[in-house]
Coordinates of C-alpha atoms and ligand atoms in Angstrom, one line a residue:
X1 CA 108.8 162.6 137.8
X2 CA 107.0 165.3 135.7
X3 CA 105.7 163.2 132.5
X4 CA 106.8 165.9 130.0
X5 CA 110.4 165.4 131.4
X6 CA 110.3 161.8 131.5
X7 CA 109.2 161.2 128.0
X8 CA 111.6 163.6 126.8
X9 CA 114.7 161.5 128.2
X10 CA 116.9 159.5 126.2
X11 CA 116.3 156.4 127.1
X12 CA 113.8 154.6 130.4
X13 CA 114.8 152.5 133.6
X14 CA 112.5 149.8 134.3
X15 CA 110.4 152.2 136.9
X16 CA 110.4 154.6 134.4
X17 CA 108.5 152.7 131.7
X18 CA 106.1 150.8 134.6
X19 CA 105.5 154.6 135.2
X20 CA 104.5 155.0 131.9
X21 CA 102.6 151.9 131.7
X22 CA 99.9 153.3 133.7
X23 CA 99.4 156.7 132.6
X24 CA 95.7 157.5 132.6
X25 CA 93.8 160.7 131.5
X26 CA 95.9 163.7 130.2
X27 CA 99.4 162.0 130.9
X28 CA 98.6 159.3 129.0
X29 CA 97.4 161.9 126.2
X30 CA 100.9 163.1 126.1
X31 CA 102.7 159.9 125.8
X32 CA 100.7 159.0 122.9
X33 CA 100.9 162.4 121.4
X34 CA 104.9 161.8 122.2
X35 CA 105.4 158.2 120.3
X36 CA 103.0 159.9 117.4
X37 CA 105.4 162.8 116.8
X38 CA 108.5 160.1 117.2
X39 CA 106.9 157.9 114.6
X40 CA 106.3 161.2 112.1
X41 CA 110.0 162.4 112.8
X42 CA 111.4 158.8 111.8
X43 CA 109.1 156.9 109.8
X44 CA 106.5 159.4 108.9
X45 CA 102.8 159.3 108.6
X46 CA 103.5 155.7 106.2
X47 CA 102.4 152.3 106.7
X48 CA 103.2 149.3 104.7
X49 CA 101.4 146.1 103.9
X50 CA 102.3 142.8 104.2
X51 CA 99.7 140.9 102.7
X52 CA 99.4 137.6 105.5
X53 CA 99.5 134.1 104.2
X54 CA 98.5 131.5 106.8
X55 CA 99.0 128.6 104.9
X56 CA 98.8 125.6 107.7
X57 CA 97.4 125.4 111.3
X58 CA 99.2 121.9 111.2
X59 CA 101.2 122.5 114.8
X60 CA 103.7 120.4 116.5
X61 CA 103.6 122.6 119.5
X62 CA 101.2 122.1 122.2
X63 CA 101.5 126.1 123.4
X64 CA 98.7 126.6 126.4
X65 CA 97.4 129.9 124.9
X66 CA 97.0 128.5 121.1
X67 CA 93.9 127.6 119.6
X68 CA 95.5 125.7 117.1
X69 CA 97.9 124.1 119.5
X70 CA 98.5 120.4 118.4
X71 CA 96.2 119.7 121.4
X72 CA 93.0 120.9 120.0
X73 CA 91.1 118.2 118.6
X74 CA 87.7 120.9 117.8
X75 CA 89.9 122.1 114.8
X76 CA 89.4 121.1 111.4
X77 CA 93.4 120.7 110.1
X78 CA 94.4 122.4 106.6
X79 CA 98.1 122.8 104.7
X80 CA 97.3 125.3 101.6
X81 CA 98.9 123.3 98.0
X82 CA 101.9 124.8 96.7
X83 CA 98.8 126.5 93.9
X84 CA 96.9 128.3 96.3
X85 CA 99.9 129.9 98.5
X86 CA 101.7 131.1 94.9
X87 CA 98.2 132.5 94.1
X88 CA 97.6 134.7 97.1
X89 CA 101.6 135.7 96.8
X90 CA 100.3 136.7 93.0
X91 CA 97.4 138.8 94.3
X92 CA 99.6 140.5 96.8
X93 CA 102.3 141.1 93.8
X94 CA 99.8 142.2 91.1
X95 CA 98.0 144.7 93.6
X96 CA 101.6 146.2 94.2
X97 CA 102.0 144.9 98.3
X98 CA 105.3 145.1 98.6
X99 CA 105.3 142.1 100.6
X100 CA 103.9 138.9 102.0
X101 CA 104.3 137.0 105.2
X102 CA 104.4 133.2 105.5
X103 CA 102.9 132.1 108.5
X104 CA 102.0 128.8 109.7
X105 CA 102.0 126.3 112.5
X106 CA 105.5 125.0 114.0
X107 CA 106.9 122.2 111.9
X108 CA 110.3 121.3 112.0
X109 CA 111.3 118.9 109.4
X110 CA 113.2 118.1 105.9
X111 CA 110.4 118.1 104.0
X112 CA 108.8 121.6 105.6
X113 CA 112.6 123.0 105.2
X114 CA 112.5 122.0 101.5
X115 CA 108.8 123.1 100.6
X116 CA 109.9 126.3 102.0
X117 CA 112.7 126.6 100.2
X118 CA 110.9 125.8 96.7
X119 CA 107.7 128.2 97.8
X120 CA 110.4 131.1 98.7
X121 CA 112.4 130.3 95.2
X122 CA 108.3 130.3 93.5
X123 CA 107.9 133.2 94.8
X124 CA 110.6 135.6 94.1
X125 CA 110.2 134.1 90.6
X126 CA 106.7 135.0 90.0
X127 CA 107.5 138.5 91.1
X128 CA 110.5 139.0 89.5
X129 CA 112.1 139.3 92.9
X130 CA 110.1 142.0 93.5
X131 CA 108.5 140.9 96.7
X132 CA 109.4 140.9 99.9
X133 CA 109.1 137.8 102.3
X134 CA 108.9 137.8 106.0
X135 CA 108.6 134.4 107.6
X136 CA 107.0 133.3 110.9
X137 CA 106.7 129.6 111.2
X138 CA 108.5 128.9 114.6
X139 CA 111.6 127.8 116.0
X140 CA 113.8 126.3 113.5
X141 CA 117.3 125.3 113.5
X142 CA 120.0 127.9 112.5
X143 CA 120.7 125.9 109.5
X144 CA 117.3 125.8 108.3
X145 CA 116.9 129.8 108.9
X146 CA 120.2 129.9 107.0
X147 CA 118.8 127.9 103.8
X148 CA 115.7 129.9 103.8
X149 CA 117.3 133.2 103.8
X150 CA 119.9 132.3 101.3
X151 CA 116.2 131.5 99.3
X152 CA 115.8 135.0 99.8
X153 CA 113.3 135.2 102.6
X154 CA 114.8 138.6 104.0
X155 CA 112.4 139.4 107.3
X156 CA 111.7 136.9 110.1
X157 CA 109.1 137.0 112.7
X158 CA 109.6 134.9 116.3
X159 CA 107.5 136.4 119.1
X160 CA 109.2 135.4 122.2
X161 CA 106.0 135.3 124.0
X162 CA 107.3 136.7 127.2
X163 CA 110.9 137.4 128.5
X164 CA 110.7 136.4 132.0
X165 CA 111.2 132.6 132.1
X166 CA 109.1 132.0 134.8
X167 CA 105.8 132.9 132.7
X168 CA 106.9 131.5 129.9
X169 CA 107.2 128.4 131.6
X170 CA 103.5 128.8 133.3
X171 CA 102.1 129.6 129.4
X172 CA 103.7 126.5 127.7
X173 CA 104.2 123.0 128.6
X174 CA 107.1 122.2 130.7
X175 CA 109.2 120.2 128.4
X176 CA 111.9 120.2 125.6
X177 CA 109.8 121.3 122.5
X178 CA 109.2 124.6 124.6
X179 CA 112.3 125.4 126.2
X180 CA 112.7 129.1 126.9
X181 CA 116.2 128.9 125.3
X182 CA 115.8 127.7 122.8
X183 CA 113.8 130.3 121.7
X184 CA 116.1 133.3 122.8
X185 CA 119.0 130.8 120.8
X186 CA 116.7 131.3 117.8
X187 CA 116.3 135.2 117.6
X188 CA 119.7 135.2 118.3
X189 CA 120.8 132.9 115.5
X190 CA 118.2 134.6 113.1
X191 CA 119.8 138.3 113.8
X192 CA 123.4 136.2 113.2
X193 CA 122.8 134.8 109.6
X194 CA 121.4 138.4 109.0
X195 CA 117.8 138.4 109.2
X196 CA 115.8 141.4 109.7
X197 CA 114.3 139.8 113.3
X198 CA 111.1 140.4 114.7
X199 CA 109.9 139.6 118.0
X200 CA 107.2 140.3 120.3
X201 CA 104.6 139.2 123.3
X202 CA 101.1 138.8 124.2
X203 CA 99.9 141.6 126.8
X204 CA 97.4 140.7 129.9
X205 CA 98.4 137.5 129.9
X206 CA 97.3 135.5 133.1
X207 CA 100.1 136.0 136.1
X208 CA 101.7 138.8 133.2
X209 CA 103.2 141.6 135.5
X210 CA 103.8 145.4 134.5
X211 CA 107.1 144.4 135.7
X212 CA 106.8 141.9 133.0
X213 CA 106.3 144.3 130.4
X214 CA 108.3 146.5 131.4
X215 CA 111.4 143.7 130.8
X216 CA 109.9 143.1 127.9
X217 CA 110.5 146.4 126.2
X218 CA 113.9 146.4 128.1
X219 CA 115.0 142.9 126.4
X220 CA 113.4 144.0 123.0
X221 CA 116.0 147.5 123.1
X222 CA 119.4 145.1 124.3
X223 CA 118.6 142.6 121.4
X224 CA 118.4 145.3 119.2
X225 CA 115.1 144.5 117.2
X226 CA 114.3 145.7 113.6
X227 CA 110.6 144.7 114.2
X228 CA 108.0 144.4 116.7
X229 CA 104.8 142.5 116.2
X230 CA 103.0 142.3 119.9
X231 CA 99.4 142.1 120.6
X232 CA 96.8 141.8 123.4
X233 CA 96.6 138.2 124.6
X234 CA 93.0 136.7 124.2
X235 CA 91.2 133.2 125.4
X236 CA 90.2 130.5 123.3
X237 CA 88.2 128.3 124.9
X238 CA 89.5 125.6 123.7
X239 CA 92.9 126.5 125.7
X240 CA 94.4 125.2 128.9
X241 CA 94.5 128.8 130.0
X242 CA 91.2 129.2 129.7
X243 CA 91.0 128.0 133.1
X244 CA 92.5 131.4 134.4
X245 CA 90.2 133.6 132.7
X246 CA 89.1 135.0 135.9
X247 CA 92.5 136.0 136.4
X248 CA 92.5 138.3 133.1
X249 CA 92.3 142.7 132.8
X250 CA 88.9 143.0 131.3
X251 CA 89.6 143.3 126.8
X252 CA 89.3 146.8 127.1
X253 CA 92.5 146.9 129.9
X254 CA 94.6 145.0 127.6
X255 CA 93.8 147.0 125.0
X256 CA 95.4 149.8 126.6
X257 CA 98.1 148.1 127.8
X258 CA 98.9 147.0 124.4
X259 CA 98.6 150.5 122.9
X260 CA 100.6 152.0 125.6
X261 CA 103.5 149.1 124.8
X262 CA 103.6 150.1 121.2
X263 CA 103.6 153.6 122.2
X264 CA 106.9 153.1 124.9
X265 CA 108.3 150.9 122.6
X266 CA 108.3 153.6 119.6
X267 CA 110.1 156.0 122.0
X268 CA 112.5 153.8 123.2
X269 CA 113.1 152.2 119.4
X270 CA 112.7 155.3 117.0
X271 CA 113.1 153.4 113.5
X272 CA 112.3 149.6 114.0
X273 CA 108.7 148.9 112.3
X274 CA 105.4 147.9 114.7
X275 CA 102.9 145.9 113.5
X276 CA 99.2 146.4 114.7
X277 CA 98.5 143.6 115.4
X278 CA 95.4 141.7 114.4
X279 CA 94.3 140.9 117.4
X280 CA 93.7 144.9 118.6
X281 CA 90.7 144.9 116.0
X282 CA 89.1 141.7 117.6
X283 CA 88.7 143.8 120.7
X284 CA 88.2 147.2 118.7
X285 CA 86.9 147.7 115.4
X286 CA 89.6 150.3 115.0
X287 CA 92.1 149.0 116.8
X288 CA 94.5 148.7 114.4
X289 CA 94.1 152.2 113.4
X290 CA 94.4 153.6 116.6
X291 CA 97.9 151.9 117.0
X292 CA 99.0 152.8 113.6
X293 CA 98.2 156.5 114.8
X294 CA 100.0 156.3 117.7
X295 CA 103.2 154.5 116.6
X296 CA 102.6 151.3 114.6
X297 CA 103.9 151.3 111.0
X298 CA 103.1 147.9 109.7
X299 CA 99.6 145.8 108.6
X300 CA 98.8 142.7 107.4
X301 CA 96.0 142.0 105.6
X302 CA 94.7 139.1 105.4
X303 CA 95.1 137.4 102.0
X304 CA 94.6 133.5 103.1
X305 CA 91.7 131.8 101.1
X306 CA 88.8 132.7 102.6
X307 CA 87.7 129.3 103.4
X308 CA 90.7 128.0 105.2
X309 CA 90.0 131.2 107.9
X310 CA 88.2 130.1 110.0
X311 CA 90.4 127.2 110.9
X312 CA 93.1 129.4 111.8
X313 CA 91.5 130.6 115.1
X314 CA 94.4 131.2 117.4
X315 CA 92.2 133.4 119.8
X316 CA 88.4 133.8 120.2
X317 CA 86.7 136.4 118.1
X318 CA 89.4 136.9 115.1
X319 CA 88.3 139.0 113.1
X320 CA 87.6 138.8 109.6
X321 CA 87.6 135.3 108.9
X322 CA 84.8 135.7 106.5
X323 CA 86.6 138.3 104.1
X324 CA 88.1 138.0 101.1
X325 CA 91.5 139.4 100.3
X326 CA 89.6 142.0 97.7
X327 CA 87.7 142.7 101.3
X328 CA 91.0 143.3 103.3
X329 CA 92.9 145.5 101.0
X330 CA 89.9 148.1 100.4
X331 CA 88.7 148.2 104.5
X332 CA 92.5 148.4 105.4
X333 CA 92.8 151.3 102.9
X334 CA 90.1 153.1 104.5
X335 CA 91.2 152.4 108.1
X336 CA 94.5 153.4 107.1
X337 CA 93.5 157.1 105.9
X338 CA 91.1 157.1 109.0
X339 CA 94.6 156.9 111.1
X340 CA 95.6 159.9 108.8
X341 CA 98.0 157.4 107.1
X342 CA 99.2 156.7 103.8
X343 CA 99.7 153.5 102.5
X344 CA 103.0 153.1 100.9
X345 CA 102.4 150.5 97.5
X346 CA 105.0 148.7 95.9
X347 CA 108.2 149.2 98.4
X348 CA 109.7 146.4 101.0
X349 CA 108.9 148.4 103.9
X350 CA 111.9 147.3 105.3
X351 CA 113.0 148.3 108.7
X352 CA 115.0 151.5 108.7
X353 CA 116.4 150.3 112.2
X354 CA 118.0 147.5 110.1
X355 CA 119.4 149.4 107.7
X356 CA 121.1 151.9 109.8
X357 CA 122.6 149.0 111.5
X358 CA 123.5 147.2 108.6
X359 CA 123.0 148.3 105.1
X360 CA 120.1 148.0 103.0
X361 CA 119.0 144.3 102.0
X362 CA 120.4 144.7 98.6
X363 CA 124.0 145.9 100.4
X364 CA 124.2 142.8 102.7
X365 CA 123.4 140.3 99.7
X366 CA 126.2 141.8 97.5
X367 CA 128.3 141.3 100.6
X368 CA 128.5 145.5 101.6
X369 CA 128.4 146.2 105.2
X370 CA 128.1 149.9 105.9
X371 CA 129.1 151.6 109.2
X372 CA 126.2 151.7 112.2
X373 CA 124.7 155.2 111.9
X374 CA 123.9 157.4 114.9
X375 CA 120.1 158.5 115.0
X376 CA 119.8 162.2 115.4
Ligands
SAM401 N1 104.3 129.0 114.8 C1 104.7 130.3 114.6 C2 105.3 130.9 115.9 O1 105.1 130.3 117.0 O2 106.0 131.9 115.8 C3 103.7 131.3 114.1 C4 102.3 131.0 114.4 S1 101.8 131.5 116.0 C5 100.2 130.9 116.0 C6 101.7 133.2 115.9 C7 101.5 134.0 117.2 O3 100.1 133.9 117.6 C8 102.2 133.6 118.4 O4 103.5 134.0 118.4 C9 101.3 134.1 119.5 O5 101.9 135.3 120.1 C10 100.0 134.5 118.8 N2 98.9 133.9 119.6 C11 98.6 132.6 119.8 N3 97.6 132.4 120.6 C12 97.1 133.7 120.9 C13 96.1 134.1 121.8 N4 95.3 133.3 122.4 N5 96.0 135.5 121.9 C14 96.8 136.3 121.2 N6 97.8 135.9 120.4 C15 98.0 134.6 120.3

């Protein structure tokens, strides 16, 4: 099919996005110049901050990607105080980030459910409620999600990795503390107790199909995602799958893989938010800017304690580890107006996808549904 016609249908078969997947020269100009004039219609030329707090590589999960996978003995372990996680939250609050997203290792236990719980309630009160909190620390039971929402964490980030259960099972160990339903079961009961939900997956993974991908951006439309955070996959040696690094696209292939993702993805959903992800800027220095042009809303600098950084290697390469948060906000600023972006200061950010579907935040917590609105 004629590429102007296919991107200007409503909605993609499978075919149809594989298609897309492997555009090259002037037809793959077009679809990026299409998800760039999607993302001005519906979001606009903005991106928002979320300033990233990865306060523990501690890890009960043994994932065969992860550098900090509870497998890796080459890793110095760390769990930021209570002090030093309410002190980044206070630099991201006091340089007007309207948000800040907890990220951590998988721990499922009372104690981590309670610390939560008191860092959320720490939070909103040193900003005055005034700052938004997404979380990503794992699979969790509905309960716990519940407890932390009702704490007021409002966003919540679960990459399911990949959708077809066949490589999920070849990228994780083969047992119950990585059961591929168990993780659908949790972005299903996150989007339930009213989460704004976030998924995503790695691209150019080893035995990763454009097949795959393709799915992927099919399941992501069904569930009805508010937010996307997906990235290029990338060794660490100190992996299991390190073994099939022969079996890899070279960087610069998942690269483009990874920008033409976000780029389907914004086409087929018009007003969730995408993250660019970290990880693009490990392969190109202006990675992140290039997907932010092309689609992606969302960044998150890095606001960690420098010297915890380095021990929160997930992937070869990361960059950054050596800033400071001072570092992060001004070189994202500058990135950002490179991408012909503006930074949006002191707002949520929240997905609009989300609030057509359900009400703004504020609605839901005073109980106010409003009626699903039809995109025009
Ligand atoms: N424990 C939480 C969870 O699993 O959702 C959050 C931390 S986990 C380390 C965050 C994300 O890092 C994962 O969802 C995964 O997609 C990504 N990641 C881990 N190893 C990676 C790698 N080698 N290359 C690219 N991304 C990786």
């Amino acid at each position: 099919m004629d590429i102007t016609k296919l991107l200007n249908k409503e909605s993609f078969s499978k075919e149809e996005i594989i298609r897309l997947l492997q555009v090259i020269g002037k037809e793959k100009v077009l679809l990026f110049q299409k998800s760039a004039e999607v993302k001005q219609k519906y979001i606009g030329n903005k991106v928002w901050f979320r300033g990233l707090i990865e306060f523990s590589n501690i890890c009960g999960k043994d994932c065969l990607y992860c550098g900090i996978r509870k497998g890796n003995k080459n890793l110095t372990r760390y769990n930021l105080s209570d002090d030093e996680i309410l002190a980044a939250a206070k630099f991201a609050f006091d340089n007007n980030y309207g948000s800040i997203a907890l990220q951590s290792g998988e721990i499922e236990s009372p104690a981590f459910t309670k610390r939560v719980i008191k860092l959320l309630n720490n939070i909103k009160e040193l900003s005055d409620g005034k700052l938004g909190i997404t979380l990503s620390v794992g699979e969790q039971k509905p309960e716990v999600y519940k407890k932390w929402f009702d704490a007021g964490a409002h966003r919540y980030l679960l990459r399911v990795e990949s959708t077809n259960e066949e490589l999920y099972r070849k990228i994780h160990p083969n047992d119950k503390k990585h059961d591929f339903q168990r993780r659908l079961d949790c972005l299903k009961s996150l989007q339930d107790i009213g989460y704004q939900t976030g998924t995503g997956v790695m691209i150019g993974l080893p035995f990763q199909t454009l097949d795959d991908l393709a799915g992927d951006l099919l399941f992501m439309q069904k569930f009805d995602i508010d937010m996307c955070g997906m990235g290029p996959y990338i060794e660490h040696a100190d992996t299991p799958l390190i073994t099939y690094s022969d079996k890899l696209l070279p960087l610069n292939g998942r690269f483009d893989l990874t920008l033409k993702m976000i780029a389907i993805l914004r086409i087929m959903m018009k007003d969730i938010n995408i993250v660019a992800a970290t990880a693009l800027q490990a392969i190109d220095p202006i990675g992140r800017e290039k997907a932010v042009k092309i689609g992606a809303n969302i960044l998150m600098p890095n606001i960690t304690p420098g010297k915890y950084r380095d021990s929160y290697k997930l992937y070869d390469n990361k960059p950054c580890t050596d800033d400071s948060a001072e570092d992060c906000q001004s070189c994202l600023e500058a990135r950002v107006s490179l991408a012909d972006a503006e930074v949006i200061y002191g707002e949520w950010g929240d997905s609009k996808h989300y609030e057509r579907r359900r009400g703004t935040m504020a609605q839901r917590h005073k109980g106010l549904f409003c009626t699903p609105k039809k995109l025009d």
